[in-house]
């Protein structure tokens, strides 16, 4: 009786593993779509193609939400991984907040359609790339947390590195914006978008900090 | 069955229940405490496997306990088991982690003292040495296992959830194994003292297998343990989970496996045969304490982690329990026996007299024991082992080996081959030739068991012990068991 229950547990385990992997796929994918969308906006402004990317991220976000809720409910309903399910729950929710930042930034581009002068395009693009790379490293670190705890730190330091790089780019960009002859309202608008993108890298670093603690807890 | 028999067995049931409530927590406590397995699942698995272990592999340690002191009257067995159960209860009240093993040893020693039986110091030493060996072995096993498991988990890159599922399955399997070894090893504590005075007799199940009197006792004891698990172990399990040291589920698994390995090592007759056949030193088959095994295993893991989190006061408490429990049980047993005998008029032991008769002296000569200085003791009877030994000691200095031979040959244990009891042999495990040999002695009486054994050996080759080699050890052991059965059947006054 107990054995058949255990076998059923193995099947459920397999499906849960897949759901967690899917969730991380969605986060990674939305980062790539985000980068693509920002570059499209910088090139041509708000086009049909840009809106298509926005819809794509929207869709990824809602799928990820569904997966996250399903994983969390199962972990608690089946009392799986009792000693680390609180950490897994926290990790998934924090990762989800990164995805929300991608979505929020794209919505702001779509609604506010900022007018970004061409001399800043390169820096905006660089900032976006760095932030997305940070998130990508975070996804790898999270996968390692589930499968290979020892290599979590291999990815972790990259998240920190990209966050610092993003900070440098955003500071440089903000200085350039405020040193220009643009009207103050325009400057403030441009700064808001620098921060929208930079926030992604900052958030990724925050999540990475927590992940470090979760990983230490598991190795002790 | 006599109602008095049930009354006397009740103390064994009490002891079994206490063992189930406390020691079962060692097997599944960490699993239930860490929420990896539900209590009901744990309790059911534990109960079933405790009973199986007790009935199938319980004989080895029970024999050793029997050698320490063959408590030969039911009321005596009752008191020994009752004093042990009481000692466990009192110690637990004071929050000292104790084991039924130490308590029952104390009870038996109390009985030996009261009945003036000589304690077999070899066996006592064997048991005492395992109290040190058992936690050390458990710690060693736990360290090796923990290293192996963590190395495996590092290289295998199992998913967190998969590790969790495997750990759960592992905890269930290890728990079942642990419960089996607990039953096999510790059943001796519960009913071991009743084996020599068992109220049951062997019977055969459809002629396929014989269910020995001892196994029937083990079954009852196992059931008592199972009831203890089902009714009382939940609270203990939940506290064990966090009591010793916070453990991860994987560490919990390691602890259970190490504990079970140690218990089965000290209970397995098969392993003993295997070791003996390969000329390796054997491990004594004795009841060991499952609490000590678990504490040892947890300590092993703690040492691997740099010795952090060891609670030294708990360790001190355990050490004190080792000394106090047997003392308390022995004292209670001695006083209790006095009251049972003098106030309630119960027979708490069957006196074992000794006599240096002609055949005994002759037999001793043949065995190479010098008897010339024992002339004045010729024909004299002694009421107890202690008085006999004292008399011997006054006359001459004997080596331990010679003294053991003297005691064994001079022990009076009258046997009569009563024709009315011959049918009992038909359902036993004796071979046809062996039964025939016993029939040949119908009507004869023997003053000492060895005389009957030698008479049987003269009747049939199937009763002759083989030369003492490791290959023949199993054969001679079987022969010994069959002889014991014949002695039980034809003992005068049984």
XYZ file of C-alpha atoms in Angstrom:
714
model
C 0.000 0.000 0.000
C 2.704 2.388 1.060
C 4.803 1.238 -1.886
C 2.150 2.001 -4.513
C 1.739 5.381 -2.882
C 5.470 5.890 -3.228
C 5.357 4.945 -6.912
C 2.564 7.457 -7.444
C 4.794 9.936 -5.651
C 7.553 9.311 -8.189
C 5.165 10.097 -11.065
C 4.026 13.288 -9.371
C 7.631 14.189 -8.701
C 8.423 13.882 -12.401
C 5.564 16.190 -13.393
C 6.521 18.700 -10.702
C 10.122 18.727 -11.922
C 8.820 19.488 -15.420
C 6.635 22.308 -14.154
C 9.548 23.945 -12.316
C 11.729 23.626 -15.420
C 8.925 25.126 -17.544
C 8.618 28.039 -15.146
C 12.337 28.785 -15.450
C 12.079 28.453 -19.258
C 9.340 31.082 -19.291
C 11.476 33.501 -17.278
C 14.478 32.983 -19.518
C 12.369 33.323 -22.660
C 10.689 36.521 -21.483
C 14.165 38.025 -20.937
C 15.086 37.331 -24.549
C 11.780 38.708 -25.853
C 12.222 41.794 -23.650
C 15.649 42.513 -25.100
C 14.312 42.057 -28.581
C 11.338 44.360 -27.911
C 13.458 47.188 -26.476
C 15.784 47.042 -29.467
C 12.792 47.133 -31.808
C 11.433 50.174 -29.978
C 14.803 51.948 -30.155
C 14.955 51.311 -33.894
C 11.379 52.067 -34.995
C 9.350 53.236 -31.967
C 6.069 51.566 -31.095
C 5.268 49.334 -34.052
C 2.926 46.397 -34.564
C 5.952 44.134 -34.169
C 6.726 45.737 -30.773
C 3.141 45.190 -29.589
C 3.427 41.591 -30.707
C 6.465 41.175 -28.396
C 4.549 42.821 -25.558
C 1.686 40.347 -25.999
C 4.222 37.515 -26.011
C 5.697 38.610 -22.653
C 2.157 39.015 -21.255
C 1.362 35.500 -22.228
C 4.625 34.150 -20.780
C 3.905 35.975 -17.539
C 0.447 34.461 -17.102
C 1.696 30.962 -17.951
C 4.517 31.337 -15.420
C 1.995 32.475 -12.798
C -0.129 29.402 -13.405
C 2.894 27.082 -13.169
C 4.113 28.741 -9.994
C 0.732 28.404 -8.274
C 0.434 24.779 -9.326
C 3.918 23.919 -7.981
C 3.303 25.748 -4.711
C -0.057 24.080 -4.097
C 1.337 20.624 -4.765
C 4.373 21.155 -2.529
C 2.131 22.007 0.395
C -0.770 19.649 -0.343
C 1.549 16.630 -0.635
C 3.971 17.815 2.087
C 6.884 17.398 -0.316
C 10.437 18.579 0.540
C 9.223 19.632 4.005
C 12.486 21.231 5.037
C 13.032 23.369 1.915
C 9.587 24.012 0.461
C 9.424 27.424 2.138
C 12.641 28.341 0.325
C 11.397 26.980 -2.992
C 8.209 28.978 -2.558
C 10.189 32.152 -1.844
C 12.490 31.542 -4.786
C 9.642 31.028 -7.267
C 7.817 34.150 -6.078
C 10.936 36.270 -6.300
C 11.736 34.983 -9.777
C 8.170 35.785 -10.744
C 8.670 39.386 -9.619
C 11.558 39.693 -12.107
C 9.247 38.547 -14.863
C 6.701 41.162 -13.745
C 9.366 43.861 -14.119
C 9.958 42.857 -17.763
C 6.260 43.061 -18.424
C 5.823 46.379 -16.578
C 8.714 48.047 -18.450
C 7.327 46.997 -21.836
C 3.861 48.290 -20.878
C 5.434 51.656 -19.970
C 7.153 51.794 -23.392
C 3.833 50.986 -25.019
C 1.767 53.517 -23.048
C 4.207 56.404 -22.629
C 6.071 55.983 -25.956
C 9.154 57.910 -24.737
C 11.056 59.896 -27.332
C 14.632 58.564 -27.025
C 17.238 60.615 -28.909
C 19.446 58.442 -31.141
C 22.708 59.324 -29.298
C 21.428 57.374 -26.279
C 20.267 54.295 -28.235
C 23.557 52.404 -27.867
C 23.611 52.834 -24.089
C 19.933 51.862 -23.709
C 20.636 48.729 -25.753
C 23.759 47.920 -23.724
C 21.851 48.429 -20.468
C 19.100 46.087 -21.636
C 21.576 43.401 -22.723
C 23.407 43.521 -19.383
C 20.190 43.325 -17.359
C 18.924 40.372 -19.397
C 22.259 38.573 -19.037
C 21.979 39.026 -15.282
C 18.543 37.404 -15.310
C 19.843 34.595 -17.529
C 22.585 33.846 -14.963
C 19.956 33.917 -12.224
C 17.911 31.316 -14.103
C 21.002 29.088 -14.383
C 21.710 29.509 -10.669
C 18.108 28.555 -9.893
C 18.323 25.439 -12.030
C 21.528 24.529 -10.199
C 19.714 24.989 -6.881
C 17.374 22.169 -7.851
C 19.837 19.833 -9.529
C 23.416 20.590 -8.570
C 23.712 22.635 -5.430
C 27.516 22.865 -5.610
C 27.468 24.899 -8.841
C 24.987 27.544 -7.642
C 27.870 29.871 -6.776
C 29.358 29.482 -10.280
C 26.379 31.383 -11.650
C 25.807 33.616 -8.690
C 28.870 35.793 -9.086
C 27.850 36.525 -12.685
C 24.529 37.938 -11.504
C 26.473 40.289 -9.211
C 28.845 41.224 -12.028
C 26.029 42.120 -14.463
C 24.263 44.168 -11.806
C 27.407 46.282 -11.302
C 27.861 46.650 -15.048
C 24.229 47.730 -15.387
C 24.751 50.295 -12.622
C 27.764 51.741 -14.439
C 25.891 52.018 -17.748
C 22.796 53.530 -16.147
C 24.832 56.126 -14.201
C 26.709 57.084 -17.314
C 23.475 57.308 -19.279
C 21.709 59.419 -16.635
C 24.667 61.829 -16.422
C 24.606 62.233 -20.191
C 20.842 62.819 -20.210
C 20.947 65.466 -17.495
C 23.975 67.169 -19.004
C 22.103 67.660 -22.292
C 19.977 70.650 -23.416
C 16.718 68.693 -23.377
C 13.812 70.155 -21.354
C 13.651 68.877 -17.781
C 10.376 66.983 -18.400
C 12.024 65.067 -21.236
C 15.101 64.343 -19.063
C 12.925 62.996 -16.264
C 10.979 60.847 -18.723
C 14.196 59.385 -20.162
C 15.571 58.736 -16.664
C 12.398 56.818 -15.753
C 13.089 54.384 -18.568
C 16.722 53.960 -17.574
C 15.449 52.988 -14.160
C 12.775 50.640 -15.531
C 15.539 48.607 -17.166
C 18.122 48.968 -14.398
C 15.533 47.753 -11.848
C 15.522 44.362 -13.553
C 19.252 43.911 -12.857
C 18.842 45.158 -9.265
C 15.955 42.778 -8.626
C 17.924 39.880 -10.103
C 20.718 40.610 -7.653
C 18.286 40.695 -4.705
C 16.895 37.298 -5.700
C 20.437 35.951 -6.106
C 21.266 37.064 -2.559
C 18.335 35.075 -1.226
C 19.240 32.092 -3.354
C 22.721 32.107 -1.798
C 21.149 31.716 1.640
C 18.782 28.949 0.465
C 21.755 27.107 -1.009
C 23.784 27.412 2.203
C 20.825 26.098 4.167
C 20.691 23.035 1.961
C 24.381 22.182 2.175
C 24.607 22.406 5.974
C -3.956 -22.083 29.493
C -3.771 -21.346 33.161
C -4.990 -17.910 34.213
C -1.878 -17.574 36.419
C 0.276 -17.972 33.319
C -1.484 -15.054 31.671
C -1.064 -13.022 34.831
C 2.664 -13.703 34.901
C 3.083 -13.004 31.207
C 1.398 -9.623 31.717
C 4.680 -8.098 32.907
C 6.270 -9.100 29.601
C 3.398 -7.443 27.785
C 3.922 -4.300 29.888
C 7.618 -4.343 29.035
C 6.856 -4.964 25.357
C 4.431 -2.090 25.302
C 7.000 0.253 26.870
C 9.595 -0.890 24.356
C 7.180 -0.274 21.465
C 6.354 3.182 22.749
C 9.966 4.244 23.252
C 12.293 2.297 20.995
C 10.077 2.374 17.920
C 10.544 6.120 18.022
C 14.226 5.495 17.307
C 13.314 3.805 14.042
C 10.737 6.208 12.640
C 11.091 9.244 14.919
C 13.297 11.271 12.618
C 11.163 10.438 9.573
C 7.933 11.439 11.287
C 9.561 14.402 13.050
C 10.745 15.846 9.729
C 7.269 15.304 8.229
C 8.648 12.935 5.614
C 6.337 10.102 6.630
C 2.935 10.285 8.258
C 2.593 8.758 11.723
C -0.041 6.192 10.710
C 2.100 4.904 7.826
C 5.118 4.685 10.122
C 3.202 2.948 12.914
C 1.671 0.308 10.647
C 4.954 -0.552 8.898
C 6.781 -0.590 12.209
C 4.275 -2.910 13.902
C 4.238 -5.446 11.094
C 8.023 -5.670 10.797
C 8.656 -5.767 14.538
C 6.471 -8.879 14.782
C 8.167 -10.476 11.747
C 11.659 -9.798 13.109
C 10.762 -11.140 16.540
C 9.334 -14.426 15.288
C 11.830 -15.102 12.474
C 15.176 -13.959 13.900
C 14.592 -13.458 17.612
C 16.289 -16.643 18.825
C 19.980 -15.632 18.870
C 19.956 -12.836 21.454
C 17.320 -14.643 23.534
C 19.703 -17.571 23.925
C 22.454 -15.309 25.240
C 20.070 -13.808 27.781
C 19.076 -17.318 28.766
C 22.729 -18.158 29.420
C 23.183 -15.116 31.646
C 20.598 -16.520 33.992
C 18.108 -19.214 33.180
C 15.173 -17.795 35.086
C 13.429 -21.115 35.600
C 10.144 -20.297 37.327
C 7.301 -18.256 35.876
C 6.916 -16.028 38.930
C 10.636 -15.245 38.760
C 10.375 -14.318 35.100
C 7.413 -12.138 35.957
C 9.412 -10.223 38.537
C 12.469 -9.813 36.303
C 10.374 -8.399 33.461
C 8.270 -6.296 35.807
C 11.273 -4.725 37.532
C 12.767 -3.933 34.120
C 9.546 -2.311 32.915
C 9.313 -0.327 36.149
C 12.932 0.840 35.863
C 12.325 2.013 32.290
C 9.177 3.806 33.388
C 10.862 5.581 36.318
C 13.909 6.613 34.275
C 11.712 7.955 31.515
C 9.802 9.945 34.147
C 13.080 11.597 35.126
C 13.745 12.338 31.481
C 16.717 9.986 31.227
C 16.922 8.169 27.910
C 17.230 4.503 28.831
C 16.894 1.183 27.165
C 14.994 -1.936 28.074
C 18.180 -3.915 27.448
C 19.978 -2.508 30.452
C 16.885 -2.832 32.605
C 16.298 -6.511 31.866
C 19.962 -7.341 32.500
C 19.601 -5.712 35.912
C 16.435 -7.719 36.543
C 18.136 -11.007 35.658
C 21.113 -10.248 37.875
C 18.680 -9.493 40.705
C 17.085 -12.894 40.189
C 20.489 -14.617 40.072
C 21.376 -13.016 43.384
C 18.094 -14.025 44.992
C 18.103 -17.600 43.696
C 21.804 -18.026 44.514
C 22.529 -18.848 40.900
C 26.054 -18.170 39.748
C 26.153 -15.437 37.107
C 28.007 -16.459 33.975
C 30.670 -13.766 34.011
C 31.749 -14.476 30.423
C 28.261 -13.799 29.143
C 27.868 -10.769 31.385
C 31.130 -9.341 30.117
C 30.061 -10.055 26.546
C 26.876 -8.082 27.070
C 28.578 -5.212 28.887
C 31.189 -4.898 26.162
C 28.458 -4.490 23.543
C 27.136 -1.481 25.424
C 30.357 0.260 24.465
C 30.700 -1.420 21.081
C 27.162 -0.719 19.917
C 27.218 3.114 19.896
C 30.775 3.106 18.515
C 29.792 0.795 15.660
C 26.681 2.855 14.968
C 28.773 6.027 14.845
C 31.214 4.370 12.442
C 28.461 3.097 10.158
C 26.762 6.493 10.189
C 29.975 8.312 9.267
C 30.751 6.005 6.353
C 27.159 5.995 5.111
C 26.826 9.751 5.412
C 30.036 10.314 3.438
C 28.854 7.908 0.758
C 25.377 9.384 0.488
C 26.536 12.989 0.340
C 29.189 12.091 -2.246
C 26.530 10.307 -4.288
C 24.127 13.241 -4.061
C 26.882 15.613 -5.175
C 27.819 13.626 -8.247
C 24.419 12.273 -9.267
C 22.847 15.740 -9.697
C 19.454 14.487 -8.671
C 16.644 17.000 -8.726
C 15.711 18.366 -5.305
C 12.266 16.810 -5.639
C 13.653 13.493 -6.808
C 16.072 13.399 -3.877
C 13.072 14.036 -1.658
C 11.090 11.189 -3.194
C 14.035 8.771 -2.952
C 14.645 9.821 0.650
C 11.005 9.108 1.485
C 11.143 5.677 -0.099
C 14.501 5.093 1.599
C 13.078 6.077 4.971
C 10.203 3.643 4.557
C 12.511 0.774 3.525
C 15.101 1.584 6.196
C 12.323 1.941 8.749
C 10.910 -1.458 7.852
C 14.416 -2.925 8.091
C 14.951 -1.092 11.376
C 11.685 -2.379 12.812
C 12.615 -5.912 11.741
C 16.011 -5.698 13.417
C 14.475 -4.094 16.495
C 12.071 -7.008 16.746
C 14.842 -9.553 16.128
C 17.252 -8.044 18.611
C 15.084 -6.635 21.371
C 12.406 -9.303 21.603
C 14.894 -11.045 23.883
C 14.460 -8.216 26.384
C 10.721 -8.644 26.427
C 10.248 -12.389 26.626
C 13.822 -13.690 26.867
C 13.476 -14.360 30.592
C 10.375 -16.459 29.922
C 12.048 -18.807 27.446
C 13.397 -21.151 30.114
C 10.011 -21.296 31.828
C 7.829 -21.090 28.707
C 4.262 -22.188 29.348
C 3.865 -23.152 25.671
C 4.884 -26.281 23.834
C 6.008 -26.747 20.244
C 3.346 -27.495 17.678
C 3.502 -28.146 13.994
C 1.625 -26.150 11.378
C 0.023 -28.676 8.968
C 3.187 -30.739 9.261
C 5.053 -28.120 7.197
C 6.853 -26.157 9.856
C 7.249 -26.309 13.585
C 6.198 -23.326 15.569
C 8.465 -23.582 18.613
C 7.444 -22.604 22.126
C 9.974 -19.785 21.975
C 8.539 -18.503 18.700
C 5.057 -18.440 20.213
C 6.455 -16.351 23.042
C 8.189 -14.071 20.536
C 4.922 -13.611 18.660
C 3.123 -12.496 21.801
C 5.992 -10.172 22.733
C 6.088 -8.797 19.188
C 2.369 -8.085 19.314
C 2.835 -6.247 22.624
C 5.558 -4.118 21.020
C 3.245 -3.440 18.070
C 0.503 -2.263 20.418
C 3.033 0.014 22.121
C 3.950 1.491 18.735
C 0.344 2.074 17.723
C -0.839 3.552 20.994
C 2.035 5.377 22.596
C 4.916 6.164 20.241
C 3.520 9.247 18.479
C 4.574 11.776 21.110
C 8.014 10.218 21.463
C 8.502 10.124 17.697
C 7.734 13.809 17.402
C 10.202 14.735 20.140
C 12.964 12.441 18.850
C 12.699 14.266 15.511
C 14.086 17.417 17.082
C 15.381 16.197 20.464
C 18.906 14.980 19.785
C 20.020 17.362 17.092
C 18.309 18.941 14.095
C 18.691 16.440 11.241
C 18.013 16.762 7.550
C 15.872 13.992 6.025
C 18.920 12.452 4.337
C 20.816 12.416 7.648
C 17.718 10.909 9.246
C 17.886 8.091 6.719
C 21.552 7.506 7.484
C 20.792 7.323 11.214
C 18.018 4.759 10.737
C 20.136 2.563 8.465
C 23.177 2.675 10.773
C 20.969 1.846 13.762
C 19.349 -1.072 11.944
C 22.671 -2.464 10.730
C 24.015 -2.515 14.265
C 20.911 -4.181 15.676
C 20.828 -6.853 13.000
C 24.580 -7.479 13.440
C 23.947 -8.384 17.057
C 20.940 -10.569 16.198
C 21.787 -12.439 13.005
C 22.556 -16.119 13.396
C 23.109 -16.348 9.651
C 25.840 -13.733 9.796
C 27.443 -15.505 12.738
C 27.567 -18.752 10.733
C 29.026 -16.927 7.740
C 31.734 -15.255 9.820
C 32.535 -18.525 11.569
C 32.727 -20.420 8.274
C 35.332 -17.950 7.026
C 37.359 -18.160 10.209
C 36.522 -14.587 11.236
C 35.763 -13.542 14.800
C 32.020 -13.652 15.398
C 29.895 -10.915 16.856
C 28.124 -11.904 20.071
C 24.385 -12.351 19.620
C 23.080 -10.142 22.387
C 20.281 -7.673 22.808
C 21.699 -4.183 22.376
C 20.050 -0.866 23.040
C 18.423 0.787 20.054
C 18.581 4.153 21.832
C 22.341 3.823 22.132
C 22.618 2.868 18.496
C 20.654 5.944 17.437
C 22.614 8.238 19.746
C 25.849 6.759 18.377
C 24.742 7.298 14.784
C 23.702 10.906 15.419
C 27.014 11.565 17.160
C 28.843 10.095 14.164
C 27.173 12.614 11.865
C 27.773 15.428 14.346
C 31.488 14.579 14.402
C 31.607 14.676 10.586
C 30.129 18.158 10.771
C 32.898 19.286 13.105
C 31.312 18.383 16.425
C 28.907 21.303 16.410
C 25.529 20.856 18.063
C 26.427 17.935 20.319
C 24.514 18.245 23.553
C 26.988 17.015 26.138
C 24.479 17.052 28.983
C 22.267 14.617 27.052
C 25.310 12.382 26.619
C 26.012 12.582 30.341
C 22.411 11.634 31.057
C 22.703 8.585 28.849
C 25.905 7.547 30.612
C 24.177 7.865 33.962
C 21.234 5.838 32.652
C 23.625 3.015 31.745
C 24.681 2.713 35.362
C 21.439 3.565 37.159
C 18.963 1.502 35.159
C 20.415 -1.972 35.770
C 21.034 -1.104 39.428
C 17.458 0.038 39.931
C 15.983 -2.936 38.059
C 18.178 -5.367 39.994
C 17.211 -3.864 43.339
C 13.481 -3.810 42.525
C 13.688 -7.387 41.273
C 15.447 -8.641 44.398
C 12.993 -6.957 46.762
C 10.019 -7.947 44.604
C 11.115 -11.591 44.555
C 11.359 -11.541 48.330
C 7.753 -10.376 48.608
C 6.475 -12.732 45.918
C 8.071 -15.657 47.706
C 7.392 -14.818 51.334
C 4.157 -12.830 51.199
C 2.363 -14.332 48.203
C 3.883 -17.796 48.553
C 4.925 -18.052 44.900
C 7.739 -20.222 43.579
C 10.076 -17.629 42.136
C 12.810 -20.076 41.230
C 13.229 -23.796 40.947
C 16.132 -24.632 43.238
C 18.995 -26.197 41.314
C 20.845 -28.566 43.665
C 24.339 -29.924 43.050
C 25.766 -33.287 43.988
C 29.148 -34.918 43.562
C 27.891 -38.445 42.967
C 30.005 -41.393 41.737
C 29.020 -40.992 38.073
C 29.808 -37.276 38.277
C 33.295 -37.899 39.670
C 33.853 -40.585 37.042
C 32.744 -38.267 34.280
C 35.030 -35.534 35.609
C 37.999 -37.918 35.565
C 37.231 -38.659 31.938
C 37.057 -34.931 31.204
C 40.508 -34.559 32.783
C 39.478 -32.632 35.898
C 41.481 -33.568 39.003
C 39.041 -34.725 41.687
C 41.332 -36.305 44.306
C 40.916 -33.399 46.724
C 37.132 -33.517 46.439
C 36.889 -36.896 48.176
C 35.233 -35.563 51.295
C 32.498 -33.922 49.209
C 31.624 -37.285 47.653
C 27.885 -37.895 47.713
C 27.217 -34.587 49.416
C 24.369 -32.429 48.040
C 24.315 -28.641 47.865
C 21.148 -26.560 47.702
C 22.421 -23.874 45.362
C 25.145 -23.081 42.859
C 26.672 -20.510 45.138
C 27.021 -22.908 48.100
C 28.477 -25.586 45.865
C 31.007 -23.207 44.426
C 31.922 -21.967 47.892
C 32.544 -25.551 49.057
C 34.690 -26.203 46.000
C 36.650 -23.022 46.548
C 37.487 -24.019 50.112
C 38.941 -27.354 49.009
C 40.964 -26.436 45.969
C 41.778 -23.725 43.461
C 40.131 -24.457 40.119
C 40.692 -22.896 36.737
C 37.637 -21.183 35.248
C 37.310 -23.929 32.663
C 37.482 -26.791 35.187
C 35.065 -25.026 37.486
C 32.573 -24.606 34.641
C 32.844 -28.369 33.893
C 32.384 -29.233 37.555
C 29.319 -27.033 37.851
C 27.816 -28.407 34.651
C 28.298 -32.088 35.495
C 27.248 -31.831 39.140
C 24.048 -29.903 38.438
C 21.055 -32.025 39.429
C 18.248 -31.910 36.873
C 16.288 -35.141 37.098
C 14.854 -36.570 33.889
C 12.391 -39.439 33.470
C 11.485 -40.864 30.079
C 7.764 -40.927 30.738
C 5.884 -42.947 28.067
C 2.938 -40.558 28.388
C 5.067 -37.747 26.975
C 6.507 -39.679 24.029
C 3.760 -38.511 21.603
C 5.073 -34.938 22.066
C 8.159 -35.973 20.092
C 6.153 -36.815 16.983
C 5.297 -33.195 16.240
C 8.799 -31.908 16.968
C 11.783 -31.331 14.728
C 13.554 -34.486 15.857
C 14.530 -36.973 13.162
C 12.985 -40.453 13.096
C 16.265 -41.975 14.336
C 16.444 -39.528 17.204
C 12.856 -40.269 18.263
C 13.631 -43.997 18.080
C 16.594 -43.509 20.397
C 14.462 -41.694 22.967
C 11.853 -44.505 22.811
C 14.624 -46.969 23.542
C 15.166 -45.308 26.903
C 11.504 -45.468 27.969
C 11.066 -45.883 31.704
C 14.602 -44.912 32.641
C 15.493 -41.965 34.848
C 18.559 -39.758 34.881
C 19.863 -37.526 37.641
C 21.811 -35.189 35.340
C 21.068 -33.917 31.856
C 24.494 -35.015 30.569
C 23.669 -38.590 31.558
C 20.589 -38.553 29.360
C 22.600 -36.972 26.547
C 25.248 -39.686 26.761
C 22.635 -42.428 26.943
C 21.046 -41.038 23.787
C 24.423 -40.875 22.049
C 24.931 -44.555 22.860
C 21.484 -45.392 21.436
C 21.920 -43.626 18.111
C 24.633 -41.942 16.053
C 22.184 -39.187 15.307
C 22.527 -37.978 18.882
C 26.329 -37.839 18.808
C 27.924 -34.399 18.677
C 30.559 -33.970 15.979
C 34.092 -32.779 16.477
C 34.317 -29.081 17.355
C 35.144 -27.412 14.045
C 33.625 -24.348 12.439
C 31.860 -26.503 9.806
C 30.247 -28.624 12.513
C 29.205 -25.683 14.641
C 25.750 -25.417 13.076
C 25.181 -29.171 13.385
C 26.144 -29.221 17.046
C 23.999 -26.197 17.721
C 20.983 -27.936 16.178
C 21.751 -31.011 18.253
C 21.944 -28.849 21.370
C 18.520 -27.374 20.585
C 17.010 -30.809 20.104
C 18.558 -31.976 23.362
C 17.127 -28.953 25.155
C 13.756 -29.895 23.744
C 14.073 -33.445 25.068
C 15.169 -32.117 28.471
C 12.177 -29.791 28.576
C 9.831 -32.609 27.681
C 11.061 -35.166 30.219
C 12.178 -32.943 33.100
C 10.743 -34.237 36.367
C 8.340 -31.768 37.921
C 7.659 -29.822 34.737
